[in-house]
PDB file of C-alpha atoms in Angstrom:
ATOM      1  CA  ILE J   1      -3.285  -6.806 -10.096  1.00 93.00           C
ATOM      2  CA  THR J   2      -5.011  -3.567 -11.019  1.00 95.00           C
ATOM      3  CA  THR J   3      -4.093  -1.540  -7.938  1.00 97.00           C
ATOM      4  CA  VAL J   4      -1.003  -1.151  -5.767  1.00 98.00           C
ATOM      5  CA  ILE J   5      -1.341   0.754  -2.494  1.00 98.00           C
ATOM      6  CA  LEU J   6       1.839   1.699  -0.631  1.00 98.00           C
ATOM      7  CA  THR J   7       1.490   2.624   3.035  1.00 98.00           C
ATOM      8  CA  PHE J   8       4.370   4.538   4.625  1.00 97.00           C
ATOM      9  CA  GLU J   9       4.507   4.659   8.433  1.00 97.00           C
ATOM     10  CA  ASP J  10       7.080   6.764  10.244  1.00 96.00           C
ATOM     11  CA  GLY J  11       8.456   6.105  13.739  1.00 87.00           C
ATOM     12  CA  ALA J  12       5.911   8.462  15.322  1.00 90.00           C
ATOM     13  CA  GLY J  13       3.003   6.413  13.955  1.00 89.00           C
ATOM     14  CA  ALA J  14       1.985   8.806  11.171  1.00 94.00           C
ATOM     15  CA  THR J  15       0.648   6.920   8.153  1.00 97.00           C
ATOM     16  CA  LEU J  16       0.681   8.042   4.518  1.00 98.00           C
ATOM     17  CA  THR J  17      -0.955   6.092   1.673  1.00 98.00           C
ATOM     18  CA  PHE J  18      -0.246   6.326  -2.061  1.00 98.00           C
ATOM     19  CA  THR J  19      -1.955   4.452  -4.893  1.00 98.00           C
ATOM     20  CA  ALA J  20      -1.283   3.345  -8.461  1.00 98.00           C
ATOM     21  CA  LYS J  21      -4.256   2.088 -10.509  1.00 96.00           C
ATOM     22  CA  ASP J  22      -4.550   0.528 -13.933  1.00 93.00           C
ATOM     23  CA  LEU J  23      -8.160  -0.620 -13.981  1.00 88.00           C
ATOM     24  CA  ASP J  24      -8.304  -1.399 -17.707  1.00 84.00           C
ATOM     25  CA  GLY J  25      -4.957  -3.227 -17.878  1.00 76.00           C
ATOM     26  CA  PRO J  26      -1.981  -2.808 -20.226  1.00 76.00           C
ATOM     27  CA  GLY J  27      -2.525  -0.872 -23.432  1.00 78.00           C
ATOM     28  CA  GLY J  28      -5.595   1.031 -22.306  1.00 82.00           C
ATOM     29  CA  ASN J  29      -5.708   4.236 -20.331  1.00 87.00           C
ATOM     30  CA  PRO J  30      -2.484   5.329 -18.628  1.00 89.00           C
ATOM     31  CA  VAL J  31      -1.780   4.146 -15.097  1.00 92.00           C
ATOM     32  CA  GLU J  32      -2.980   6.635 -12.471  1.00 96.00           C
ATOM     33  CA  VAL J  33      -0.075   7.083 -10.046  1.00 98.00           C
ATOM     34  CA  ASP J  34      -0.013   9.239  -6.913  1.00 98.00           C
ATOM     35  CA  THR J  35       3.043  11.352  -6.188  1.00 98.00           C
ATOM     36  CA  ILE J  36       4.598  10.139  -2.943  1.00 98.00           C
ATOM     37  CA  ARG J  37       5.238  13.073  -0.604  1.00 97.00           C
ATOM     38  CA  LEU J  38       7.530  12.364   2.347  1.00 97.00           C
ATOM     39  CA  ALA J  39       9.385  14.263   5.047  1.00 96.00           C
ATOM     40  CA  ALA J  40      13.156  14.701   4.806  1.00 95.00           C
ATOM     41  CA  ASN J  41      15.481  12.739   7.110  1.00 95.00           C
ATOM     42  CA  THR J  42      12.790  10.270   8.123  1.00 96.00           C
ATOM     43  CA  GLU J  43      12.699   6.470   8.294  1.00 95.00           C
ATOM     44  CA  TYR J  44       9.554   4.799   6.965  1.00 96.00           C
ATOM     45  CA  THR J  45       8.218   1.271   7.011  1.00 96.00           C
ATOM     46  CA  VAL J  46       6.625   0.627   3.617  1.00 97.00           C
ATOM     47  CA  THR J  47       3.896  -1.994   3.290  1.00 97.00           C
ATOM     48  CA  PRO J  48       2.209  -2.760  -0.049  1.00 98.00           C
ATOM     49  CA  GLN J  49      -1.312  -3.928  -0.701  1.00 98.00           C
ATOM     50  CA  TYR J  50      -2.334  -5.545  -4.005  1.00 97.00           C
ATOM     51  CA  LEU J  51      -5.897  -5.463  -5.325  1.00 97.00           C
ATOM     52  CA  ASP J  52      -7.767  -6.784  -8.329  1.00 95.00           C
ATOM     53  CA  GLU J  53     -10.463  -4.168  -8.755  1.00 94.00           C
ATOM     54  CA  SER J  54     -11.694  -5.682 -12.009  1.00 90.00           C
ATOM     55  CA  LYS J  55     -13.885  -7.855  -9.771  1.00 89.00           C
ATOM     56  CA  THR J  56     -16.800  -6.840  -7.557  1.00 90.00           C
ATOM     57  CA  PRO J  57     -16.069  -6.821  -4.733  1.00 94.00           C
ATOM     58  CA  ALA J  58     -12.383  -6.115  -5.273  1.00 93.00           C
ATOM     59  CA  GLU J  59     -10.105  -9.043  -4.493  1.00 95.00           C
ATOM     60  CA  ASP J  60      -7.236  -8.400  -2.080  1.00 96.00           C
ATOM     61  CA  ILE J  61      -4.298 -10.385  -3.478  1.00 96.00           C
ATOM     62  CA  THR J  62      -1.945  -9.339  -0.657  1.00 97.00           C
ATOM     63  CA  GLU J  63      -2.857 -12.339   1.496  1.00 95.00           C
ATOM     64  CA  GLU J  64      -1.932 -14.735  -1.316  1.00 95.00           C
ATOM     65  CA  VAL J  65       1.439 -12.987  -1.712  1.00 97.00           C
ATOM     66  CA  LYS J  66       2.022 -13.356   2.068  1.00 96.00           C
ATOM     67  CA  GLU J  67       1.087 -17.034   2.059  1.00 96.00           C
ATOM     68  CA  GLU J  68       3.391 -17.672  -0.911  1.00 96.00           C
ATOM     69  CA  ASP J  69       6.266 -15.546   0.441  1.00 97.00           C
ATOM     70  CA  VAL J  70       8.924 -18.041  -0.685  1.00 97.00           C
ATOM     71  CA  GLU J  71       7.653 -17.681  -4.272  1.00 97.00           C
ATOM     72  CA  HIS J  72       7.488 -13.856  -4.221  1.00 98.00           C
ATOM     73  CA  LEU J  73       9.837 -10.918  -3.795  1.00 97.00           C
ATOM     74  CA  ILE J  74       8.955  -7.268  -3.380  1.00 97.00           C
ATOM     75  CA  CYS J  75      11.682  -5.006  -4.756  1.00 96.00           C
ATOM     76  CA  TYR J  76      12.307  -1.290  -4.434  1.00 94.00           C
ATOM     77  CA  ALA J  77      14.664   0.761  -6.565  1.00 92.00           C
ATOM     78  CA  VAL J  78      15.253   4.420  -5.808  1.00 90.00           C
ATOM     79  CA  SER J  79      16.521   7.225  -8.001  1.00 88.00           C
ATOM     80  CA  GLY J  80      17.556  10.727  -7.064  1.00 85.00           C
ATOM     81  CA  SER J  81      19.586  11.669  -3.996  1.00 88.00           C
ATOM     82  CA  ILE J  82      16.530  11.778  -1.735  1.00 92.00           C
ATOM     83  CA  PHE J  83      16.802   8.233  -0.325  1.00 92.00           C
ATOM     84  CA  ASP J  84      19.408   6.386   1.692  1.00 89.00           C
ATOM     85  CA  PRO J  85      20.424   3.621  -0.749  1.00 82.00           C
ATOM     86  CA  SER J  86      20.397   0.954   1.981  1.00 84.00           C
ATOM     87  CA  ILE J  87      16.953  -0.622   2.160  1.00 88.00           C
ATOM     88  CA  THR J  88      16.088  -3.218   4.810  1.00 90.00           C
ATOM     89  CA  GLN J  89      13.542  -5.908   3.980  1.00 91.00           C
ATOM     90  CA  ASP J  90      11.818  -8.581   6.038  1.00 95.00           C
ATOM     91  CA  THR J  91      12.326 -12.256   5.193  1.00 95.00           C
ATOM     92  CA  ASP J  92      10.260 -15.168   3.909  1.00 96.00           C
ATOM     93  CA  ALA J  93       9.670 -18.552   5.593  1.00 96.00           C
ATOM     94  CA  ASP J  94      13.074 -19.753   4.287  1.00 96.00           C
ATOM     95  CA  GLY J  95      14.931 -16.734   5.709  1.00 96.00           C
ATOM     96  CA  ASN J  96      15.455 -15.046   2.316  1.00 95.00           C
ATOM     97  CA  ILE J  97      14.499 -11.460   1.523  1.00 94.00           C
ATOM     98  CA  PHE J  98      10.791 -10.890   0.933  1.00 96.00           C
ATOM     99  CA  GLY J  99       9.943  -7.181   1.313  1.00 95.00           C
ATOM    100  CA  LEU J 100       6.376  -7.064   2.620  1.00 95.00           C
ATOM    101  CA  ASN J 101       7.711  -4.757   5.334  1.00 95.00           C
ATOM    102  CA  THR J 102      10.566  -2.632   4.052  1.00 95.00           C
ATOM    103  CA  GLU J 103      12.518   0.116   5.816  1.00 95.00           C
ATOM    104  CA  ILE J 104      13.317   3.115   3.605  1.00 94.00           C
ATOM    105  CA  SER J 105      14.895   6.365   4.819  1.00 94.00           C
ATOM    106  CA  THR J 106      14.695   9.751   3.172  1.00 95.00           C
ATOM    107  CA  LEU J 107      17.610  12.160   3.074  1.00 94.00           C
ATOM    108  CA  SER J 108      17.400  15.813   2.101  1.00 90.00           C
ATOM    109  CA  ALA J 109      14.604  17.544   0.231  1.00 93.00           C
ATOM    110  CA  GLY J 110      14.314  16.958  -3.493  1.00 95.00           C
ATOM    111  CA  SER J 111      12.588  14.722  -5.993  1.00 96.00           C
ATOM    112  CA  GLY J 112      13.128  11.305  -7.495  1.00 94.00           C
ATOM    113  CA  THR J 113      11.431   8.009  -8.219  1.00 95.00           C
ATOM    114  CA  LEU J 114      10.568   4.899  -6.223  1.00 95.00           C
ATOM    115  CA  ARG J 115      10.116   1.788  -8.377  1.00 96.00           C
ATOM    116  CA  HIS J 116       7.971  -0.887  -6.733  1.00 97.00           C
ATOM    117  CA  THR J 117       8.135  -4.370  -8.256  1.00 97.00           C
ATOM    118  CA  LEU J 118       6.441  -7.617  -7.264  1.00 97.00           C
ATOM    119  CA  LYS J 119       8.343 -10.646  -8.629  1.00 97.00           C
ATOM    120  CA  HIS J 120       7.034 -14.201  -8.887  1.00 97.00           C
ATOM    121  CA  GLU J 121       9.449 -17.131  -8.497  1.00 97.00           C
ATOM    122  CA  PRO J 122      12.665 -15.088  -8.405  1.00 97.00           C
ATOM    123  CA  ASP J 123      16.017 -16.695  -7.638  1.00 97.00           C
ATOM    124  CA  LYS J 124      16.649 -15.225  -4.191  1.00 96.00           C
ATOM    125  CA  SER J 125      20.119 -16.796  -4.001  1.00 94.00           C
ATOM    126  CA  VAL J 126      21.696 -14.549  -6.661  1.00 95.00           C
ATOM    127  CA  ALA J 127      23.272 -11.128  -6.176  1.00 93.00           C
ATOM    128  CA  ASN J 128      20.343  -9.314  -7.843  1.00 94.00           C
ATOM    129  CA  PRO J 129      17.209 -11.432  -7.281  1.00 96.00           C
ATOM    130  CA  CYS J 130      15.016  -8.563  -8.515  1.00 95.00           C
ATOM    131  CA  ALA J 131      16.371  -9.200 -12.018  1.00 96.00           C
ATOM    132  CA  THR J 132      15.037 -12.783 -11.978  1.00 97.00           C
ATOM    133  CA  GLY J 133      11.600 -14.363 -12.059  1.00 97.00           C
ATOM    134  CA  GLU J 134       8.389 -13.078 -13.604  1.00 97.00           C
ATOM    135  CA  THR J 135       7.226  -9.512 -12.942  1.00 96.00           C
ATOM    136  CA  ASP J 136       3.688  -9.507 -11.557  1.00 95.00           C
ATOM    137  CA  VAL J 137       3.531  -5.714 -11.303  1.00 95.00           C
ATOM    138  CA  GLU J 138       5.984  -2.816 -11.604  1.00 95.00           C
ATOM    139  CA  ILE J 139       5.149   0.818 -10.877  1.00 96.00           C
ATOM    140  CA  ASP J 140       7.319   3.950 -10.867  1.00 96.00           C
ATOM    141  CA  PHE J 141       6.033   6.372  -8.244  1.00 97.00           C
ATOM    142  CA  PRO J 142       7.257   9.976  -8.471  1.00 97.00           C
ATOM    143  CA  VAL J 143       8.548  11.121  -5.067  1.00 97.00           C
ATOM    144  CA  VAL J 144       8.885  14.554  -3.522  1.00 97.00           C
ATOM    145  CA  VAL J 145      10.734  14.933  -0.212  1.00 96.00           C
ATOM    146  CA  ASN J 146      10.247  18.164   1.746  1.00 94.00           C
TER     147      ASN J 146
END
């Protein structure tokens, strides 16, 4: 996965897109990460897209993650007092958390970080499944809420 695209949609249908790219992989050039800019006191549905842009044409890996939802988990961790700490995630075919569509709400204006992690084969039955399994990709997006 060279590219993670996060799409935020609010209740009024407005869509915002933010990208993180690491085209040359670990150890090369730094990851290019957009700053996420959101409105205060707003609920968003966040949907990720995963690309491998080392290939031409780029390969969209998102469909594979969807098809293998039982074997994957999309995690979000927030820092700063700009987010409501309760995050609602959709479920996989077994009824366990998955996270392809996640509800995140902003609070007051400020700044912080949103960590996006895609896990492979996590143990979804434990208290903190995001601490299990193999990490396919993990990106810290800076966030500004106005």
